[in-house]
Structures are given as structure tokens and as C-alpha cells.
PDB file of C-alpha atoms in Angstrom:
ATOM      1  CA  MET G 153       2.522  31.385 -45.914  1.00  0.00           C
ATOM      2  CA  HIS G 154       3.521  29.517 -49.029  1.00  0.00           C
ATOM      3  CA  SER G 155       1.034  29.186 -51.930  1.00  0.00           C
ATOM      4  CA  LEU G 156       0.176  25.703 -52.919  1.00  0.00           C
ATOM      5  CA  SER G 157       2.119  26.030 -56.119  1.00  0.00           C
ATOM      6  CA  SER G 158       5.209  27.409 -54.463  1.00  0.00           C
ATOM      7  CA  LEU G 159       4.921  24.729 -51.786  1.00  0.00           C
ATOM      8  CA  CYS G 160       5.639  22.074 -54.389  1.00  0.00           C
ATOM      9  CA  LEU G 161       8.787  23.953 -55.381  1.00  0.00           C
ATOM     10  CA  VAL G 162      10.247  24.164 -51.932  1.00  0.00           C
ATOM     11  CA  ILE G 163       9.319  20.758 -50.433  1.00  0.00           C
ATOM     12  CA  ILE G 164      12.928  19.526 -50.614  1.00  0.00           C
ATOM     13  CA  THR G 165      14.136  22.462 -48.430  1.00  0.00           C
ATOM     14  CA  LEU G 166      11.346  21.676 -45.899  1.00  0.00           C
ATOM     15  CA  ILE G 167      12.274  18.085 -45.350  1.00  0.00           C
ATOM     16  CA  PRO G 168      13.250  17.707 -41.772  1.00  0.00           C
ATOM     17  CA  SER G 169      16.435  16.084 -40.785  1.00  0.00           C
ATOM     18  CA  ILE G 170      15.497  13.209 -38.545  1.00  0.00           C
ATOM     19  CA  HIS G 171      17.109  12.546 -35.143  1.00  0.00           C
ATOM     20  CA  LEU G 172      19.557  15.304 -35.177  1.00  0.00           C
ATOM     21  CA  ASN G 173      20.937  17.258 -32.256  1.00  0.00           C
ATOM     22  CA  GLN G 174      19.871  20.716 -33.673  1.00  0.00           C
ATOM     23  CA  GLN G 175      16.134  19.786 -33.526  1.00  0.00           C
ATOM     24  CA  PRO G 176      14.078  22.134 -31.530  1.00  0.00           C
ATOM     25  CA  ASP G 177      12.707  21.209 -28.123  1.00  0.00           C
ATOM     26  CA  TYR G 178       9.061  20.133 -28.750  1.00  0.00           C
ATOM     27  CA  THR G 179       8.193  20.889 -25.152  1.00  0.00           C
ATOM     28  CA  ASN G 180       7.429  24.335 -26.382  1.00  0.00           C
ATOM     29  CA  TYR G 181       5.659  22.955 -29.420  1.00  0.00           C
ATOM     30  CA  HIS G 182       3.121  21.253 -27.122  1.00  0.00           C
ATOM     31  CA  ARG G 183       2.756  24.168 -24.996  1.00  0.00           C
ATOM     32  CA  GLU G 184       1.924  26.269 -28.118  1.00  0.00           C
ATOM     33  CA  VAL G 185      -0.498  23.714 -29.252  1.00  0.00           C
ATOM     34  CA  LEU G 186      -2.237  23.858 -25.736  1.00  0.00           C
ATOM     35  CA  ARG G 187      -2.538  27.767 -26.076  1.00  0.00           C
ATOM     36  CA  ILE G 188      -4.046  27.287 -29.458  1.00  0.00           C
ATOM     37  CA  GLU G 189      -6.589  24.606 -28.007  1.00  0.00           C
ATOM     38  CA  GLU G 190      -7.439  27.336 -25.405  1.00  0.00           C
ATOM     39  CA  LEU G 191      -8.360  29.734 -28.013  1.00  0.00           C
ATOM     40  CA  ILE G 192     -10.442  27.235 -29.863  1.00  0.00           C
ATOM     41  CA  ALA G 193     -12.132  26.403 -26.600  1.00  0.00           C
ATOM     42  CA  GLU G 194     -12.995  30.155 -26.393  1.00  0.00           C
ATOM     43  CA  LYS G 195     -14.275  30.179 -29.876  1.00  0.00           C
ATOM     44  CA  GLN G 196     -11.380  32.524 -30.988  1.00  0.00           C
ATOM     45  CA  PHE G 197     -11.040  30.648 -34.229  1.00  0.00           C
ATOM     46  CA  GLU G 198      -9.227  33.504 -36.247  1.00  0.00           C
ATOM     47  CA  MET G 199      -6.757  33.918 -33.425  1.00  0.00           C
ATOM     48  CA  ALA G 200      -6.190  30.209 -33.249  1.00  0.00           C
ATOM     49  CA  LEU G 201      -5.382  30.034 -37.167  1.00  0.00           C
ATOM     50  CA  ASP G 202      -2.894  32.918 -36.573  1.00  0.00           C
ATOM     51  CA  ALA G 203      -1.238  30.904 -33.763  1.00  0.00           C
ATOM     52  CA  TYR G 204      -1.209  27.802 -36.095  1.00  0.00           C
ATOM     53  CA  ASP G 205       0.481  29.834 -38.857  1.00  0.00           C
ATOM     54  CA  LYS G 206       3.310  30.787 -36.370  1.00  0.00           C
ATOM     55  CA  LEU G 207       3.599  27.216 -35.270  1.00  0.00           C
ATOM     56  CA  PHE G 208       3.856  26.010 -38.816  1.00  0.00           C
ATOM     57  CA  ASP G 209       6.601  28.596 -39.642  1.00  0.00           C
ATOM     58  CA  LYS G 210       8.593  27.747 -36.747  1.00  0.00           C
ATOM     59  CA  TYR G 211       8.764  23.790 -36.883  1.00  0.00           C
ATOM     60  CA  GLN G 212       9.863  21.683 -39.724  1.00  0.00           C
ATOM     61  CA  PHE G 213       7.963  18.711 -38.476  1.00  0.00           C
ATOM     62  CA  VAL G 214       4.400  19.371 -37.522  1.00  0.00           C
ATOM     63  CA  PHE G 215       2.140  16.567 -36.339  1.00  0.00           C
ATOM     64  CA  LEU G 216      -0.721  15.874 -38.815  1.00  0.00           C
ATOM     65  CA  ARG G 217      -3.335  16.522 -36.387  1.00  0.00           C
ATOM     66  CA  GLU G 218      -2.432  20.186 -36.424  1.00  0.00           C
ATOM     67  CA  TYR G 219      -2.850  20.574 -40.193  1.00  0.00           C
ATOM     68  CA  LYS G 220      -6.241  18.688 -39.922  1.00  0.00           C
ATOM     69  CA  ILE G 221      -7.650  20.973 -37.271  1.00  0.00           C
ATOM     70  CA  ALA G 222      -6.473  24.188 -38.965  1.00  0.00           C
ATOM     71  CA  ALA G 223      -7.874  23.135 -42.355  1.00  0.00           C
ATOM     72  CA  GLN G 224     -11.235  22.526 -40.605  1.00  0.00           C
ATOM     73  CA  LEU G 225     -11.168  25.862 -38.917  1.00  0.00           C
ATOM     74  CA  ALA G 226     -10.373  27.676 -41.978  1.00  0.00           C
ATOM     75  CA  ALA G 227     -13.098  25.899 -43.828  1.00  0.00           C
ATOM     76  CA  HIS G 228     -15.621  26.697 -40.843  1.00  0.00           C
ATOM     77  CA  LEU G 229     -14.738  30.406 -41.212  1.00  0.00           C
ATOM     78  CA  GLY G 230     -14.996  30.265 -45.059  1.00  0.00           C
ATOM     79  CA  ASP G 231     -11.419  31.119 -45.564  1.00  0.00           C
ATOM     80  CA  GLU G 232     -10.894  29.304 -48.876  1.00  0.00           C
ATOM     81  CA  TYR G 233      -7.161  30.350 -49.276  1.00  0.00           C
ATOM     82  CA  ARG G 234      -6.090  29.127 -45.880  1.00  0.00           C
ATOM     83  CA  THR G 235      -7.995  26.012 -46.173  1.00  0.00           C
ATOM     84  CA  PHE G 236      -6.274  24.752 -49.331  1.00  0.00           C
ATOM     85  CA  GLU G 237      -2.915  26.056 -47.917  1.00  0.00           C
ATOM     86  CA  TYR G 238      -3.340  23.727 -44.829  1.00  0.00           C
ATOM     87  CA  LEU G 239      -4.584  20.837 -47.023  1.00  0.00           C
ATOM     88  CA  GLY G 240      -1.297  21.212 -49.139  1.00  0.00           C
ATOM     89  CA  PHE G 241       0.720  21.142 -45.762  1.00  0.00           C
ATOM     90  CA  GLY G 242      -1.250  18.120 -44.621  1.00  0.00           C
ATOM     91  CA  VAL G 243      -0.604  16.144 -47.732  1.00  0.00           C
ATOM     92  CA  ALA G 244       3.097  16.869 -47.498  1.00  0.00           C
ATOM     93  CA  SER G 245       2.856  15.386 -44.001  1.00  0.00           C
ATOM     94  CA  GLY G 246       0.985  12.204 -44.934  1.00  0.00           C
ATOM     95  CA  TRP G 247      -2.649  13.164 -45.400  1.00  0.00           C
ATOM     96  CA  THR G 248      -4.266  11.431 -48.348  1.00  0.00           C
ATOM     97  CA  LEU G 249      -6.740  12.742 -50.786  1.00  0.00           C
ATOM     98  CA  GLU G 250      -8.949   9.884 -50.039  1.00  0.00           C
ATOM     99  CA  GLY G 251      -8.897  10.855 -46.335  1.00  0.00           C
ATOM    100  CA  ILE G 252      -9.834  14.443 -47.179  1.00  0.00           C
ATOM    101  CA  LYS G 253     -12.596  13.346 -49.628  1.00  0.00           C
ATOM    102  CA  LYS G 254     -14.246  11.317 -46.921  1.00  0.00           C
ATOM    103  CA  HIS G 255     -13.858  14.045 -44.129  1.00  0.00           C
ATOM    104  CA  ASP G 256     -17.307  15.219 -43.150  1.00  0.00           C
ATOM    105  CA  LYS G 257     -16.189  18.867 -42.835  1.00  0.00           C
ATOM    106  CA  LEU G 258     -14.047  19.025 -45.986  1.00  0.00           C
ATOM    107  CA  LYS G 259     -15.593  16.689 -48.543  1.00  0.00           C
ATOM    108  CA  TYR G 260     -17.572  19.567 -49.964  1.00  0.00           C
ATOM    109  CA  LEU G 261     -14.207  21.090 -51.201  1.00  0.00           C
ATOM    110  CA  LYS G 262     -14.219  18.722 -54.047  1.00  0.00           C
ATOM    111  CA  ARG G 263     -16.554  21.061 -55.826  1.00  0.00           C
ATOM    112  CA  ASN G 264     -14.147  24.056 -55.440  1.00  0.00           C
ATOM    113  CA  PRO G 265     -12.098  25.076 -58.515  1.00  0.00           C
ATOM    114  CA  ARG G 266      -8.909  24.898 -56.376  1.00  0.00           C
ATOM    115  CA  TRP G 267      -9.492  21.193 -55.765  1.00  0.00           C
ATOM    116  CA  SER G 268      -8.047  20.333 -59.216  1.00  0.00           C
ATOM    117  CA  ASP G 269      -4.884  22.429 -58.345  1.00  0.00           C
ATOM    118  CA  LEU G 270      -4.548  20.213 -55.142  1.00  0.00           C
ATOM    119  CA  GLU G 271      -4.991  17.154 -57.166  1.00  0.00           C
ATOM    120  CA  LEU G 272      -2.340  18.093 -59.802  1.00  0.00           C
ATOM    121  CA  SER G 273       0.140  18.975 -56.789  1.00  0.00           C
ATOM    122  CA  TYR G 274      -0.721  15.835 -54.884  1.00  0.00           C
ATOM    123  CA  ALA G 275       2.245  13.678 -56.141  1.00  0.00           C
ATOM    124  CA  ALA G 276       4.880  16.386 -55.599  1.00  0.00           C
ATOM    125  CA  LEU G 277       3.605  17.085 -52.208  1.00  0.00           C
ATOM    126  CA  ARG G 278       3.347  13.453 -51.254  1.00  0.00           C
ATOM    127  CA  GLN G 279       6.931  13.140 -52.047  1.00  0.00           C
ATOM    128  CA  ASP G 280       7.883  15.339 -49.106  1.00  0.00           C
ATOM    129  CA  TYR G 281       6.065  12.706 -46.666  1.00  0.00           C
ATOM    130  CA  GLU G 282       7.585   9.827 -48.436  1.00  0.00           C
ATOM    131  CA  TYR G 283      11.040  11.253 -48.342  1.00  0.00           C
ATOM    132  CA  ARG G 284      10.758  11.712 -44.734  1.00  0.00           C
ATOM    133  CA  ILE G 285       9.579   8.225 -43.742  1.00  0.00           C
ATOM    134  CA  ASN G 286      12.037   5.484 -42.957  1.00  0.00           C
ATOM    135  CA  ASP G 287      10.305   2.688 -45.078  1.00  0.00           C
ATOM    136  CA  SER G 288      12.517  -0.125 -43.994  1.00  0.00           C
ATOM    137  CA  LEU G 289      12.176   0.743 -40.228  1.00  0.00           C
ATOM    138  CA  ARG G 290       8.355   1.222 -40.932  1.00  0.00           C
ATOM    139  CA  GLN G 291       8.164  -2.465 -42.155  1.00  0.00           C
ATOM    140  CA  VAL G 292      10.159  -3.728 -39.025  1.00  0.00           C
ATOM    141  CA  VAL G 293       7.837  -2.044 -36.640  1.00  0.00           C
ATOM    142  CA  LYS G 294       4.788  -3.023 -38.691  1.00  0.00           C
ATOM    143  CA  ASN G 295       5.916  -6.643 -38.314  1.00  0.00           C
ATOM    144  CA  LEU G 296       6.388  -6.351 -34.688  1.00  0.00           C
ATOM    145  CA  SER G 297       2.890  -4.813 -34.458  1.00  0.00           C
ATOM    146  CA  LYS G 298       1.337  -7.749 -36.329  1.00  0.00           C
ATOM    147  CA  GLU G 299       3.045 -10.266 -34.035  1.00  0.00           C
ATOM    148  CA  ASP G 300       1.873  -8.350 -30.840  1.00  0.00           C
ATOM    149  CA  GLN G 301      -1.611  -8.164 -32.238  1.00  0.00           C
ATOM    150  CA  LYS G 302      -1.603 -11.948 -32.856  1.00  0.00           C
ATOM    151  CA  MET G 303      -0.440 -12.451 -29.203  1.00  0.00           C
ATOM    152  CA  ALA G 304      -3.152 -10.145 -27.992  1.00  0.00           C
ATOM    153  CA  TRP G 305      -5.889 -11.999 -29.854  1.00  0.00           C
ATOM    154  CA  ASN G 306      -4.606 -15.383 -28.761  1.00  0.00           C
ATOM    155  CA  TYR G 307      -4.757 -14.166 -25.171  1.00  0.00           C
ATOM    156  CA  LEU G 308      -8.402 -12.863 -25.644  1.00  0.00           C
ATOM    157  CA  PHE G 309      -9.780 -16.077 -26.776  1.00  0.00           C
ATOM    158  CA  ARG G 310      -8.261 -18.344 -23.978  1.00  0.00           C
ATOM    159  CA  PRO G 311     -11.150 -20.234 -22.551  1.00  0.00           C
ATOM    160  CA  SER G 312     -10.534 -19.721 -18.955  1.00  0.00           C
ATOM    161  CA  GLU G 313      -8.766 -17.337 -16.529  1.00  0.00           C
ATOM    162  CA  LYS G 314      -6.328 -20.147 -15.549  1.00  0.00           C
ATOM    163  CA  SER G 315      -5.405 -20.622 -19.297  1.00  0.00           C
ATOM    164  CA  LYS G 316      -4.929 -16.825 -19.806  1.00  0.00           C
ATOM    165  CA  ASN G 317      -2.614 -16.630 -16.804  1.00  0.00           C
ATOM    166  CA  LYS G 318      -0.544 -19.604 -18.317  1.00  0.00           C
ATOM    167  CA  PHE G 319      -0.630 -17.935 -21.752  1.00  0.00           C
ATOM    168  CA  ILE G 320       0.811 -14.638 -20.268  1.00  0.00           C
ATOM    169  CA  GLU G 321       3.566 -16.496 -18.283  1.00  0.00           C
ATOM    170  CA  ASN G 322       4.618 -18.891 -21.109  1.00  0.00           C
ATOM    171  CA  VAL G 323       3.882 -17.024 -24.371  1.00  0.00           C
ATOM    172  CA  ALA G 324       3.086 -13.250 -23.816  1.00  0.00           C
ATOM    173  CA  ILE G 325       5.946 -12.295 -21.567  1.00  0.00           C
ATOM    174  CA  PRO G 326       8.666 -13.594 -23.634  1.00  0.00           C
ATOM    175  CA  ILE G 327       7.297 -12.121 -26.886  1.00  0.00           C
ATOM    176  CA  SER G 328       6.616  -8.833 -25.207  1.00  0.00           C
ATOM    177  CA  GLU G 329       9.976  -8.594 -23.707  1.00  0.00           C
ATOM    178  CA  ARG G 330      11.614  -9.255 -27.001  1.00  0.00           C
ATOM    179  CA  HIS G 331       9.599  -6.671 -28.620  1.00  0.00           C
ATOM    180  CA  VAL G 332      10.418  -4.040 -25.949  1.00  0.00           C
ATOM    181  CA  ASN G 333      14.115  -4.855 -26.179  1.00  0.00           C
ATOM    182  CA  HIS G 334      13.849  -4.488 -29.988  1.00  0.00           C
ATOM    183  CA  LEU G 335      12.032  -1.134 -29.821  1.00  0.00           C
ATOM    184  CA  THR G 336      14.562   0.211 -27.302  1.00  0.00           C
ATOM    185  CA  ASN G 337      17.365  -0.665 -29.777  1.00  0.00           C
ATOM    186  CA  ILE G 338      15.435   0.950 -32.593  1.00  0.00           C
ATOM    187  CA  ILE G 339      15.081   4.258 -30.482  1.00  0.00           C
ATOM    188  CA  LYS G 340      18.590   4.441 -29.544  1.00  0.00           C
ATOM    189  CA  THR G 341      19.622   4.034 -33.102  1.00  0.00           C
ATOM    190  CA  HIS G 342      16.895   5.845 -35.204  1.00  0.00           C
ATOM    191  CA  GLY G 343      14.760   7.493 -32.790  1.00  0.00           C
ATOM    192  CA  TYR G 344      11.221   6.666 -31.580  1.00  0.00           C
ATOM    193  CA  PRO G 345       9.271   4.951 -34.426  1.00  0.00           C
ATOM    194  CA  GLY G 346       6.240   7.166 -34.493  1.00  0.00           C
ATOM    195  CA  GLU G 347       4.622   9.697 -36.785  1.00  0.00           C
ATOM    196  CA  GLN G 348       7.791  11.709 -37.620  1.00  0.00           C
ATOM    197  CA  ILE G 349       9.927   8.799 -38.503  1.00  0.00           C
ATOM    198  CA  ILE G 350       7.642   5.999 -39.859  1.00  0.00           C
ATOM    199  CA  GLY G 351       4.456   7.844 -40.391  1.00  0.00           C
ATOM    200  CA  ASN G 352       2.487   5.697 -37.759  1.00  0.00           C
ATOM    201  CA  SER G 353       2.027   6.453 -34.065  1.00  0.00           C
ATOM    202  CA  VAL G 354      -0.216   3.382 -33.315  1.00  0.00           C
ATOM    203  CA  TRP G 355       2.103   0.417 -33.727  1.00  0.00           C
ATOM    204  CA  ALA G 356       4.828   1.174 -31.283  1.00  0.00           C
ATOM    205  CA  SER G 357       2.702   2.695 -28.641  1.00  0.00           C
ATOM    206  CA  THR G 358       0.298  -0.262 -28.731  1.00  0.00           C
ATOM    207  CA  ILE G 359       3.129  -2.720 -28.276  1.00  0.00           C
ATOM    208  CA  LEU G 360       4.362  -0.912 -25.284  1.00  0.00           C
ATOM    209  CA  GLY G 361       0.759  -0.518 -23.890  1.00  0.00           C
ATOM    210  CA  HIS G 362       0.266  -4.161 -24.169  1.00  0.00           C
ATOM    211  CA  HIS G 363       3.615  -4.803 -22.412  1.00  0.00           C
ATOM    212  CA  ASN G 364       2.502  -2.618 -19.576  1.00  0.00           C
ATOM    213  CA  SER G 365      -0.815  -4.396 -19.086  1.00  0.00           C
ATOM    214  CA  LEU G 366       0.462  -8.116 -18.685  1.00  0.00           C
ATOM    215  CA  SER G 367      -0.332  -8.502 -14.914  1.00  0.00           C
ATOM    216  CA  PRO G 368       0.308  -6.736 -11.798  1.00  0.00           C
ATOM    217  CA  GLU G 369       2.843  -9.342 -10.671  1.00  0.00           C
ATOM    218  CA  TYR G 370       4.815  -8.821 -13.848  1.00  0.00           C
ATOM    219  CA  GLN G 371       4.621  -4.955 -13.769  1.00  0.00           C
ATOM    220  CA  LEU G 372       6.008  -4.857 -10.313  1.00  0.00           C
ATOM    221  CA  ALA G 373       8.969  -6.864 -11.305  1.00  0.00           C
ATOM    222  CA  ASP G 374       9.499  -5.367 -14.848  1.00  0.00           C
ATOM    223  CA  LYS G 375      12.723  -3.643 -15.366  1.00  0.00           C
ATOM    224  CA  LEU G 376      12.496  -3.029 -19.153  1.00  0.00           C
ATOM    225  CA  TYR G 377       9.800  -0.282 -19.144  1.00  0.00           C
ATOM    226  CA  PRO G 378      11.224   1.743 -16.142  1.00  0.00           C
ATOM    227  CA  THR G 379      14.529   1.781 -18.013  1.00  0.00           C
ATOM    228  CA  LEU G 380      12.775   2.931 -21.306  1.00  0.00           C
ATOM    229  CA  LYS G 381      10.717   5.628 -19.614  1.00  0.00           C
ATOM    230  CA  PRO G 382      13.452   8.555 -19.709  1.00  0.00           C
ATOM    231  CA  ILE G 383      14.282   7.504 -23.207  1.00  0.00           C
ATOM    232  CA  LEU G 384      10.642   7.999 -24.239  1.00  0.00           C
ATOM    233  CA  LEU G 385      10.502  11.327 -22.420  1.00  0.00           C
ATOM    234  CA  GLU G 386      13.514  12.490 -24.570  1.00  0.00           C
ATOM    235  CA  ALA G 387      11.844  11.285 -27.752  1.00  0.00           C
ATOM    236  CA  ILE G 388       8.840  13.563 -26.861  1.00  0.00           C
ATOM    237  CA  LYS G 389      11.319  16.390 -26.573  1.00  0.00           C
ATOM    238  CA  ARG G 390      12.577  15.758 -30.166  1.00  0.00           C
ATOM    239  CA  GLY G 391       9.143  15.516 -31.670  1.00  0.00           C
ATOM    240  CA  GLU G 392       9.425  11.941 -32.388  1.00  0.00           C
ATOM    241  CA  MET G 393       6.753  10.718 -29.907  1.00  0.00           C
ATOM    242  CA  ASN G 394       3.440  12.266 -29.200  1.00  0.00           C
ATOM    243  CA  PRO G 395       2.852  12.929 -25.508  1.00  0.00           C
ATOM    244  CA  TYR G 396      -0.552  11.506 -25.645  1.00  0.00           C
ATOM    245  CA  ASP G 397       0.890   8.276 -26.679  1.00  0.00           C
ATOM    246  CA  TYR G 398       3.221   8.324 -23.656  1.00  0.00           C
ATOM    247  CA  ALA G 399       0.322   9.157 -21.424  1.00  0.00           C
ATOM    248  CA  ILE G 400      -1.726   6.063 -22.363  1.00  0.00           C
ATOM    249  CA  ILE G 401       1.308   3.796 -22.078  1.00  0.00           C
ATOM    250  CA  GLU G 402       2.155   5.263 -18.634  1.00  0.00           C
ATOM    251  CA  ASP G 403      -1.570   5.040 -17.558  1.00  0.00           C
ATOM    252  CA  TRP G 404      -1.510   1.304 -18.381  1.00  0.00           C
ATOM    253  CA  TYR G 405       1.698   0.859 -16.359  1.00  0.00           C
ATOM    254  CA  LEU G 406       0.398   2.634 -13.293  1.00  0.00           C
ATOM    255  CA  SER G 407      -2.945   1.134 -13.397  1.00  0.00           C
ATOM    256  CA  VAL G 408      -2.015  -2.457 -13.833  1.00  0.00           C
ATOM    257  CA  LYS G 409       0.954  -2.228 -11.502  1.00  0.00           C
ATOM    258  CA  SER G 410      -1.301  -1.034  -8.706  1.00  0.00           C
ATOM    259  CA  ASP G 411      -4.181  -3.554  -9.654  1.00  0.00           C
ATOM    260  CA  ARG G 412      -6.176  -0.592 -10.836  1.00  0.00           C
ATOM    261  CA  GLN G 413      -5.844   1.383  -7.513  1.00  0.00           C
ATOM    262  CA  ILE G 414      -3.858   4.245  -8.810  1.00  0.00           C
ATOM    263  CA  LYS G 415      -5.584   6.658 -11.228  1.00  0.00           C
ATOM    264  CA  SER G 416      -3.267   8.925 -13.341  1.00  0.00           C
ATOM    265  CA  TYR G 417      -4.150  10.529 -16.648  1.00  0.00           C
ATOM    266  CA  GLY G 418      -7.823   9.376 -16.636  1.00  0.00           C
ATOM    267  CA  ILE G 419      -7.497   7.570 -19.884  1.00  0.00           C
ATOM    268  CA  ILE G 420      -7.804   3.853 -18.885  1.00  0.00           C
ATOM    269  CA  ASN G 421      -9.850   4.163 -15.745  1.00  0.00           C
ATOM    270  CA  PRO G 422     -12.653   6.641 -14.731  1.00  0.00           C
ATOM    271  CA  LEU G 423     -11.684   9.345 -12.171  1.00  0.00           C
ATOM    272  CA  THR G 424     -13.441  10.572  -8.935  1.00  0.00           C
ATOM    273  CA  GLN G 425     -13.525  14.141  -8.298  1.00  0.00           C
ATOM    274  CA  GLU G 426     -10.549  13.631  -5.808  1.00  0.00           C
ATOM    275  CA  ASP G 427      -8.476  12.240  -8.741  1.00  0.00           C
ATOM    276  CA  PHE G 428      -8.922  15.246 -11.061  1.00  0.00           C
ATOM    277  CA  ASP G 429      -6.222  17.497  -9.354  1.00  0.00           C
ATOM    278  CA  ARG G 430      -3.598  14.878  -9.588  1.00  0.00           C
ATOM    279  CA  SER G 431      -4.540  13.894 -13.093  1.00  0.00           C
ATOM    280  CA  ASN G 432      -4.283  17.571 -14.267  1.00  0.00           C
ATOM    281  CA  GLU G 433      -1.110  17.998 -12.506  1.00  0.00           C
ATOM    282  CA  MET G 434       0.258  15.019 -14.405  1.00  0.00           C
ATOM    283  CA  ARG G 435      -1.110  16.146 -17.690  1.00  0.00           C
ATOM    284  CA  SER G 436       0.453  19.647 -17.158  1.00  0.00           C
ATOM    285  CA  ASP G 437       3.840  17.997 -16.522  1.00  0.00           C
ATOM    286  CA  LEU G 438       3.429  16.204 -19.860  1.00  0.00           C
ATOM    287  CA  ASN G 439       2.042  19.376 -21.714  1.00  0.00           C
ATOM    288  CA  ILE G 440      -1.173  17.651 -22.527  1.00  0.00           C
ATOM    289  CA  ARG G 441      -4.729  19.290 -22.135  1.00  0.00           C
ATOM    290  CA  SER G 442      -6.227  19.355 -18.816  1.00  0.00           C
ATOM    291  CA  ILE G 443      -9.705  17.570 -18.125  1.00  0.00           C
ATOM    292  CA  GLU G 444     -11.504  20.842 -18.184  1.00  0.00           C
ATOM    293  CA  LEU G 445      -9.990  22.077 -21.527  1.00  0.00           C
ATOM    294  CA  ARG G 446     -10.767  18.543 -23.117  1.00  0.00           C
ATOM    295  CA  ASN G 447     -14.446  18.917 -22.162  1.00  0.00           C
ATOM    296  CA  LYS G 448     -14.660  22.495 -23.430  1.00  0.00           C
ATOM    297  CA  LEU G 449     -13.153  21.292 -26.697  1.00  0.00           C
ATOM    298  CA  ILE G 450     -15.907  18.516 -26.947  1.00  0.00           C
ATOM    299  CA  GLU G 451     -18.600  21.184 -26.831  1.00  0.00           C
ATOM    300  CA  VAL G 452     -16.947  23.005 -29.626  1.00  0.00           C
ATOM    301  CA  GLU G 453     -16.865  19.831 -31.600  1.00  0.00           C
ATOM    302  CA  ILE G 454     -20.687  19.379 -30.954  1.00  0.00           C
ATOM    303  CA  MET G 455     -21.387  23.024 -31.929  1.00  0.00           C
ATOM    304  CA  THR G 456     -19.219  23.276 -35.179  1.00  0.00           C
ATOM    305  CA  GLY G 457     -18.856  19.711 -36.379  1.00  0.00           C
ATOM    306  CA  ILE G 458     -15.062  20.205 -36.427  1.00  0.00           C
ATOM    307  CA  ASP G 459     -13.180  16.918 -35.434  1.00  0.00           C
ATOM    308  CA  LEU G 460     -10.463  18.121 -32.824  1.00  0.00           C
ATOM    309  CA  HIS G 461      -8.894  14.674 -32.693  1.00  0.00           C
ATOM    310  CA  LEU G 462      -9.607  14.458 -28.882  1.00  0.00           C
ATOM    311  CA  GLY G 463      -9.808  10.608 -28.973  1.00  0.00           C
ATOM    312  CA  HIS G 464      -6.115  10.247 -29.444  1.00  0.00           C
ATOM    313  CA  GLY G 465      -4.613   8.316 -26.779  1.00  0.00           C
ATOM    314  CA  SER G 466      -7.922   8.085 -24.835  1.00  0.00           C
ATOM    315  CA  TRP G 467     -10.360   5.291 -24.082  1.00  0.00           C
ATOM    316  CA  VAL G 468     -12.823   7.701 -22.710  1.00  0.00           C
ATOM    317  CA  ARG G 469     -15.594   8.809 -25.160  1.00  0.00           C
ATOM    318  CA  GLY G 470     -16.900  12.279 -24.649  1.00  0.00           C
ATOM    319  CA  LYS G 471     -16.330  14.350 -21.602  1.00  0.00           C
ATOM    320  CA  ILE G 472     -14.508  13.096 -18.602  1.00  0.00           C
ATOM    321  CA  ILE G 473     -17.005  13.093 -15.891  1.00  0.00           C
ATOM    322  CA  ALA G 474     -16.143  12.381 -12.185  1.00  0.00           C
ATOM    323  CA  ARG G 475     -17.432   9.067 -10.814  1.00  0.00           C
ATOM    324  CA  ASP G 476     -18.805   8.775  -7.388  1.00  0.00           C
TER     325      ASP G 476
END
């Protein structure tokens, strides 16, 4: 692995080329992450760190979540060298010093002599992240998100069910369709505007989630999202979209379209025991963790205090337990 100082010297060579044909297939990336999570669930933390090292060496773009977890694991094991290496990689991927300082598992590192080295290297490491991000596109998607949030709040405070339905028909649907068309054009031109390209995975996925939750009648007739689905799946393969973001978007679609009769990933609606097998099969197809693995990882969080970022793309807090 690179030392923190040498990392600053090679950041330009590590900058990924966004939306290029020679990018690796991130299907394998997510499978490797699942294997690492299985090691963590079995409390094989040293082996998990070794697997993280191989992952980091293999891919130019790594989701920030992986660096955050690796840094915490290294700190938990008392491996100072690795901890600061992962912090450096994290900063080069968008992690801020302020975020590290506030992190319950890592804030004690401010007392470590190597902390001053990280502070001195911060600007150079941060340049890597800033060079990767498409700022103009980020602002476009941010503005779409603001309009989407305003629409959602206006709907929420309608005084009656009748006025809410009227708002959906007359206001929400036209705005949402315009947003989805805009995002589709962005994806075709620049790639999916998520963590890799704009440094934010929330804005676009929330817009699409809102679009998929308008009404059962609309979802049954909608042609925009079904057309977009294969494009999103390709974006996952390129590492532009996190599969957990896709899962929550698709979960909304299937749930609302069926008037909450279809249970899929177990993100929006609680599952019965009968739903578990189908949910795990869908999760496996998308290379996201099974319900059982998620529940084991929550136990590790409780035992160690490590934040494994399991809330990403999930409305369910804690373990997923079957409902009667």
C-alpha cells in the first residue's frame, strides 16, 4: 500500500477516467465486498482488511463506504499504520476532516502524532476528489433535487386526501416526469450522477424514488421508469450507481405499483417469513447482502461500535425480522 506521503505524490495517476469503456465490471466489485462483509460477520477482521487491500489495489474508484469501514476495522485492531492509510484514501475520495473528527470510532486519532501529517496532506488529497467530481453536473442535479424536495413537502402538507390526489395529478406528475427525462439524458451523456461522478448518491436516487411512489395508477401506466431500468443496471456495472440505491428505487416501484402487495427487497415494507426467500433471491441477483448477513453485521456493530453503514438504502432500522 502507498504511504500517506507518497499517496499525495501519485494522486493524479490515481484519478479515474469517468464513463470510459475500459472501466472494470463492478459486478465483481460488489461480490468481493459481500465476501468481505461475510468475513466481518464472522469477526475475521484481519482477513477482512487484507481483502480490502486487494480491492483497493484493483479498482481506481472505490465507494467511500469501504474506506470508512476499513479505517474503523484497523482502528479497532490497533493497527495505526493501516488506519491512517485508509483515512488518506478516504479523504482522496471525499471524506472530510470534519467528518473524521466527529466519528465516534475515530475521533480519538486527533491525539495521534500522525494526525498532523494527515492535516498537512489534506489539501493535496482533497484535490483528487475535487478533480474527479463534475461540478457543473453536480449543481444541475442538486437543483433538480431541491425542486423535487419542494414538491414532496408541498404534497405532504396538503390538507386532505382529495387535495393530495389532485396535487399528484396536476403538479407532481409533470414535475417528476420532467426530472426523470432530465436524469435519463444526463445518464446517457455523462453517466449516472451518483457518488463516482458528482460525489452524492442521494439526490438522483431520491428523485427516482419519489417518481416511483406517486400512485398505483400512475406506476401501472408509467413508461419512463421501465425504460430507464436497464440503463440503471448498466450504471451499476460501471460503478456509477450503488446497487443499494437501485434496490430502494425498485422497491418503491414494485410496492406502489402493486398497492403494497408485492414485497421485494425488504426495504420499504416489512416481510413475512414467506417473503424472505424471494427477497434474498432478488438481493443475490443485485449482489447486495442477504437479510441474514445484514442481521449478523448488526450484531458486529453492537459488539464493536463500528459503523458498517448498513442503513444505506434502507428504511428498516436494526435487524430485519419477519412479521406475522
